[in-house]
Amino acid sequence: MPDIHFPIDINEVKGFLASDEGEALYQLAISCARQGPILEVGSYCGKSTLYLGTAARETGNTLFAVDHHRGSEEHQPGEEYHDADLFDPQAELMDSFREFRRNMRLAGLEETVVPVVAPSGVAARHWATPLGMVFIDGGHSLEAALTDYRSWSRHLVPGGLLAIHDIFPDPADGGQAPYDIYKLALASGQFEALETVNTLGILRRL
């Protein structure tokens, strides 16, 4: 287990990332620091951002955190992962950005993490910065997952890392969209599989 020091209790941060997956993200972000900045899609309240952002801070890197903060399909009222504390009754919309900003402030990451508050495809429309690592954990519909993969994987430098969360080879264990884009990356001939940590699939750009 890596020696990671957080100014706040990582277990108190809302999110769905297992500790072994977070620790793997931290190590990956450390390893690719010289290749370019890091970008994550799907920050939610910032659990993955803390792991990646801490690694970025320690290596003098930058993390771009892309999320519209209106929640994925499963976060909406009446759905399985809806959190009433993150619902804005005035706008009648889910809003995780206030909680995200609070966690970044408490963790001392405001000089390292650049929030990009926009849908993934919109944020990528004029993107031109080469990336050393991309972490995809956005919407789990096939359309959303494909948008994330097509928008951001092409900006990875050779040797850059692509990490995809919620890989479930068995459909009985979970939704298939993240696994579909994982297989798409391999089939493209542009990526090689490195390892899988829990449900985190890790590939390298050739």
Tab-separated table of C-alpha atoms in Angstrom:
chain	number	residue	atom	x	y	z
A	1	MET	CA	0.000	0.000	0.000
A	2	PRO	CA	1.453	3.395	-0.969
A	3	ASP	CA	2.107	5.975	1.732
A	4	ILE	CA	-0.559	8.574	0.890
A	5	HIS	CA	-1.247	11.469	3.225
A	6	PHE	CA	-4.606	13.244	2.931
A	7	PRO	CA	-5.464	16.335	4.996
A	8	ILE	CA	-9.044	15.021	5.178
A	9	ASP	CA	-10.521	11.577	5.824
A	10	ILE	CA	-10.786	9.952	2.397
A	11	ASN	CA	-13.426	7.570	3.768
A	12	GLU	CA	-15.715	10.535	4.491
A	13	VAL	CA	-15.677	11.688	0.864
A	14	LYS	CA	-18.751	10.570	-1.075
A	15	GLY	CA	-17.966	8.267	-3.979
A	16	PHE	CA	-17.837	4.751	-5.319
A	17	LEU	CA	-14.095	4.162	-5.676
A	18	ALA	CA	-12.602	1.284	-3.679
A	19	SER	CA	-9.430	2.013	-1.721
A	20	ASP	CA	-7.290	-0.392	-3.777
A	21	GLU	CA	-8.499	1.335	-6.964
A	22	GLY	CA	-7.693	4.757	-5.517
A	23	GLU	CA	-4.234	3.645	-4.465
A	24	ALA	CA	-3.630	2.287	-7.973
A	25	LEU	CA	-4.687	5.631	-9.476
A	26	TYR	CA	-2.250	7.413	-7.175
A	27	GLN	CA	0.640	5.165	-8.224
A	28	LEU	CA	-0.252	5.487	-11.910
A	29	ALA	CA	-0.394	9.277	-11.637
A	30	ILE	CA	3.010	9.311	-9.958
A	31	SER	CA	4.481	7.104	-12.685
A	32	CYS	CA	3.277	9.227	-15.621
A	33	ALA	CA	4.087	12.663	-14.188
A	34	ARG	CA	6.751	13.459	-16.797
A	35	GLN	CA	4.502	12.558	-19.728
A	36	GLY	CA	1.936	15.295	-19.285
A	37	PRO	CA	-1.010	16.446	-17.193
A	38	ILE	CA	-3.735	14.137	-15.942
A	39	LEU	CA	-7.406	14.348	-16.844
A	40	GLU	CA	-10.314	12.597	-15.173
A	41	VAL	CA	-13.867	12.361	-16.458
A	42	GLY	CA	-16.430	11.997	-13.697
A	43	SER	CA	-15.254	13.636	-10.489
A	44	TYR	CA	-18.528	13.527	-8.520
A	45	CYS	CA	-17.553	14.715	-5.014
A	46	GLY	CA	-13.835	14.247	-5.546
A	47	LYS	CA	-12.792	10.885	-4.127
A	48	SER	CA	-10.780	9.872	-7.201
A	49	THR	CA	-9.680	13.501	-7.539
A	50	LEU	CA	-8.019	13.334	-4.129
A	51	TYR	CA	-5.906	10.321	-5.137
A	52	LEU	CA	-4.966	11.739	-8.531
A	53	GLY	CA	-4.624	15.314	-7.302
A	54	THR	CA	-2.368	14.344	-4.409
A	55	ALA	CA	-0.067	12.520	-6.828
A	56	ALA	CA	-0.147	15.516	-9.172
A	57	ARG	CA	0.736	17.910	-6.361
A	58	GLU	CA	3.621	15.730	-5.203
A	59	THR	CA	5.085	15.625	-8.713
A	60	GLY	CA	4.385	19.214	-9.769
A	61	ASN	CA	1.741	18.075	-12.239
A	62	THR	CA	-1.808	19.332	-12.969
A	63	LEU	CA	-5.099	17.455	-12.864
A	64	PHE	CA	-8.036	18.540	-15.008
A	65	ALA	CA	-11.297	17.326	-13.448
A	66	VAL	CA	-14.112	17.188	-16.017
A	67	ASP	CA	-17.662	16.827	-14.724
A	68	HIS	CA	-20.938	18.684	-15.343
A	69	HIS	CA	-21.803	17.897	-11.692
A	70	ARG	CA	-25.435	17.169	-12.521
A	71	GLY	CA	-24.964	13.462	-11.862
A	72	SER	CA	-25.200	10.400	-14.036
A	73	GLU	CA	-28.403	8.506	-14.735
A	74	GLU	CA	-28.157	6.522	-11.500
A	75	HIS	CA	-27.819	9.681	-9.355
A	76	GLN	CA	-31.143	11.233	-10.334
A	77	PRO	CA	-34.172	11.350	-7.982
A	78	GLY	CA	-35.764	7.949	-7.647
A	79	GLU	CA	-32.686	6.110	-8.921
A	80	GLU	CA	-30.503	3.683	-6.973
A	81	TYR	CA	-27.608	6.019	-6.147
A	82	HIS	CA	-29.525	9.261	-5.609
A	83	ASP	CA	-28.166	11.299	-2.687
A	84	ALA	CA	-30.714	13.811	-1.399
A	85	ASP	CA	-27.940	15.860	0.221
A	86	LEU	CA	-26.594	16.663	-3.262
A	87	PHE	CA	-29.932	17.749	-4.708
A	88	ASP	CA	-30.456	21.467	-5.302
A	89	PRO	CA	-34.164	22.098	-4.600
A	90	GLN	CA	-34.081	25.595	-6.108
A	91	ALA	CA	-32.731	24.395	-9.446
A	92	GLU	CA	-34.480	21.033	-9.062
A	93	LEU	CA	-31.257	19.413	-10.225
A	94	MET	CA	-28.534	17.290	-8.708
A	95	ASP	CA	-25.403	19.356	-7.968
A	96	SER	CA	-22.184	17.799	-6.636
A	97	PHE	CA	-19.949	20.799	-7.417
A	98	ARG	CA	-20.271	22.521	-4.033
A	99	GLU	CA	-19.234	19.322	-2.255
A	100	PHE	CA	-16.418	18.808	-4.768
A	101	ARG	CA	-15.047	22.325	-4.219
A	102	ARG	CA	-15.268	21.914	-0.461
A	103	ASN	CA	-13.227	18.703	-0.601
A	104	MET	CA	-10.595	20.260	-2.859
A	105	ARG	CA	-10.255	23.208	-0.474
A	106	LEU	CA	-9.961	20.998	2.607
A	107	ALA	CA	-7.406	18.803	0.839
A	108	GLY	CA	-5.319	21.784	-0.235
A	109	LEU	CA	-5.646	20.919	-3.914
A	110	GLU	CA	-7.021	24.166	-5.323
A	111	GLU	CA	-3.627	25.024	-6.852
A	112	THR	CA	-3.320	21.573	-8.458
A	113	VAL	CA	-6.812	20.599	-9.610
A	114	VAL	CA	-8.498	22.539	-12.418
A	115	PRO	CA	-12.259	21.888	-12.410
A	116	VAL	CA	-13.824	21.824	-15.865
A	117	VAL	CA	-17.558	22.102	-15.191
A	118	ALA	CA	-19.072	20.965	-18.469
A	119	PRO	CA	-20.285	17.832	-20.237
A	120	SER	CA	-17.384	15.700	-21.415
A	121	GLY	CA	-17.989	16.188	-25.124
A	122	VAL	CA	-18.346	19.945	-24.743
A	123	ALA	CA	-15.133	20.216	-22.706
A	124	ALA	CA	-13.263	18.214	-25.347
A	125	ARG	CA	-14.528	20.193	-28.322
A	126	HIS	CA	-11.460	22.440	-28.632
A	127	TRP	CA	-9.061	20.540	-26.381
A	128	ALA	CA	-5.456	20.600	-27.611
A	129	THR	CA	-3.289	19.726	-24.607
A	130	PRO	CA	-1.463	16.352	-24.790
A	131	LEU	CA	-2.191	14.216	-21.733
A	132	GLY	CA	-0.065	11.784	-19.751
A	133	MET	CA	-3.022	10.002	-18.161
A	134	VAL	CA	-6.794	9.814	-18.641
A	135	PHE	CA	-9.149	8.317	-16.053
A	136	ILE	CA	-12.698	7.604	-17.273
A	137	ASP	CA	-15.451	7.252	-14.679
A	138	GLY	CA	-18.310	9.214	-16.205
A	139	GLY	CA	-21.820	8.213	-17.205
A	140	HIS	CA	-22.379	4.485	-17.641
A	141	SER	CA	-24.705	4.568	-20.612
A	142	LEU	CA	-23.052	3.330	-23.785
A	143	GLU	CA	-23.457	6.773	-25.389
A	144	ALA	CA	-21.782	8.531	-22.444
A	145	ALA	CA	-18.942	6.014	-22.202
A	146	LEU	CA	-18.246	6.177	-25.943
A	147	THR	CA	-18.221	9.973	-25.820
A	148	ASP	CA	-15.695	9.931	-22.973
A	149	TYR	CA	-13.449	7.416	-24.704
A	150	ARG	CA	-13.564	9.057	-28.129
A	151	SER	CA	-13.169	12.563	-26.713
A	152	TRP	CA	-10.144	11.985	-24.501
A	153	SER	CA	-8.173	8.843	-25.371
A	154	ARG	CA	-6.938	10.468	-28.585
A	155	HIS	CA	-5.128	13.120	-26.552
A	156	LEU	CA	-2.924	10.622	-24.740
A	157	VAL	CA	0.764	10.777	-25.606
A	158	PRO	CA	2.555	7.532	-26.579
A	159	GLY	CA	3.196	5.684	-23.345
A	160	GLY	CA	0.338	7.559	-21.656
A	161	LEU	CA	-2.061	5.681	-19.385
A	162	LEU	CA	-5.780	5.089	-19.842
A	163	ALA	CA	-7.663	3.921	-16.741
A	164	ILE	CA	-11.337	2.931	-16.948
A	165	HIS	CA	-13.453	2.363	-13.843
A	166	ASP	CA	-16.238	-0.200	-13.345
A	167	ILE	CA	-14.956	-2.939	-15.651
A	168	PHE	CA	-17.320	-5.914	-15.312
A	169	PRO	CA	-16.600	-8.750	-17.770
A	170	ASP	CA	-19.631	-10.632	-16.363
A	171	PRO	CA	-22.880	-8.740	-17.105
A	172	ALA	CA	-24.332	-10.158	-13.891
A	173	ASP	CA	-21.866	-8.027	-11.912
A	174	GLY	CA	-22.607	-4.636	-13.456
A	175	GLY	CA	-23.231	-2.479	-16.508
A	176	GLN	CA	-21.231	-3.203	-19.636
A	177	ALA	CA	-20.520	0.237	-21.121
A	178	PRO	CA	-17.134	0.751	-19.366
A	179	TYR	CA	-16.088	-2.778	-20.349
A	180	ASP	CA	-17.217	-2.100	-23.922
A	181	ILE	CA	-14.916	0.920	-24.268
A	182	TYR	CA	-12.105	-1.047	-22.608
A	183	LYS	CA	-12.489	-3.726	-25.311
A	184	LEU	CA	-12.775	-1.018	-27.970
A	185	ALA	CA	-9.458	0.459	-26.870
A	186	LEU	CA	-7.764	-2.934	-27.125
A	187	ALA	CA	-9.349	-3.668	-30.500
A	188	SER	CA	-8.078	-0.351	-31.859
A	189	GLY	CA	-4.506	-1.629	-31.747
A	190	GLN	CA	-3.462	1.636	-30.082
A	191	PHE	CA	-3.462	0.320	-26.511
A	192	GLU	CA	-2.054	-2.584	-24.547
A	193	ALA	CA	-3.567	-3.936	-21.342
A	194	LEU	CA	-1.380	-3.588	-18.258
A	195	GLU	CA	-3.444	-4.847	-15.336
A	196	THR	CA	-6.819	-4.750	-13.650
A	197	VAL	CA	-7.184	-3.644	-10.028
A	198	ASN	CA	-10.586	-4.659	-8.711
A	199	THR	CA	-12.830	-3.001	-11.370
A	200	LEU	CA	-10.155	-0.580	-12.625
A	201	GLY	CA	-8.837	-1.500	-16.076
A	202	ILE	CA	-5.455	-0.001	-16.949
A	203	LEU	CA	-4.026	0.338	-20.466
A	204	ARG	CA	-1.035	2.043	-22.050
A	205	ARG	CA	-1.078	4.016	-25.294
A	206	LEU	CA	1.324	2.481	-27.814
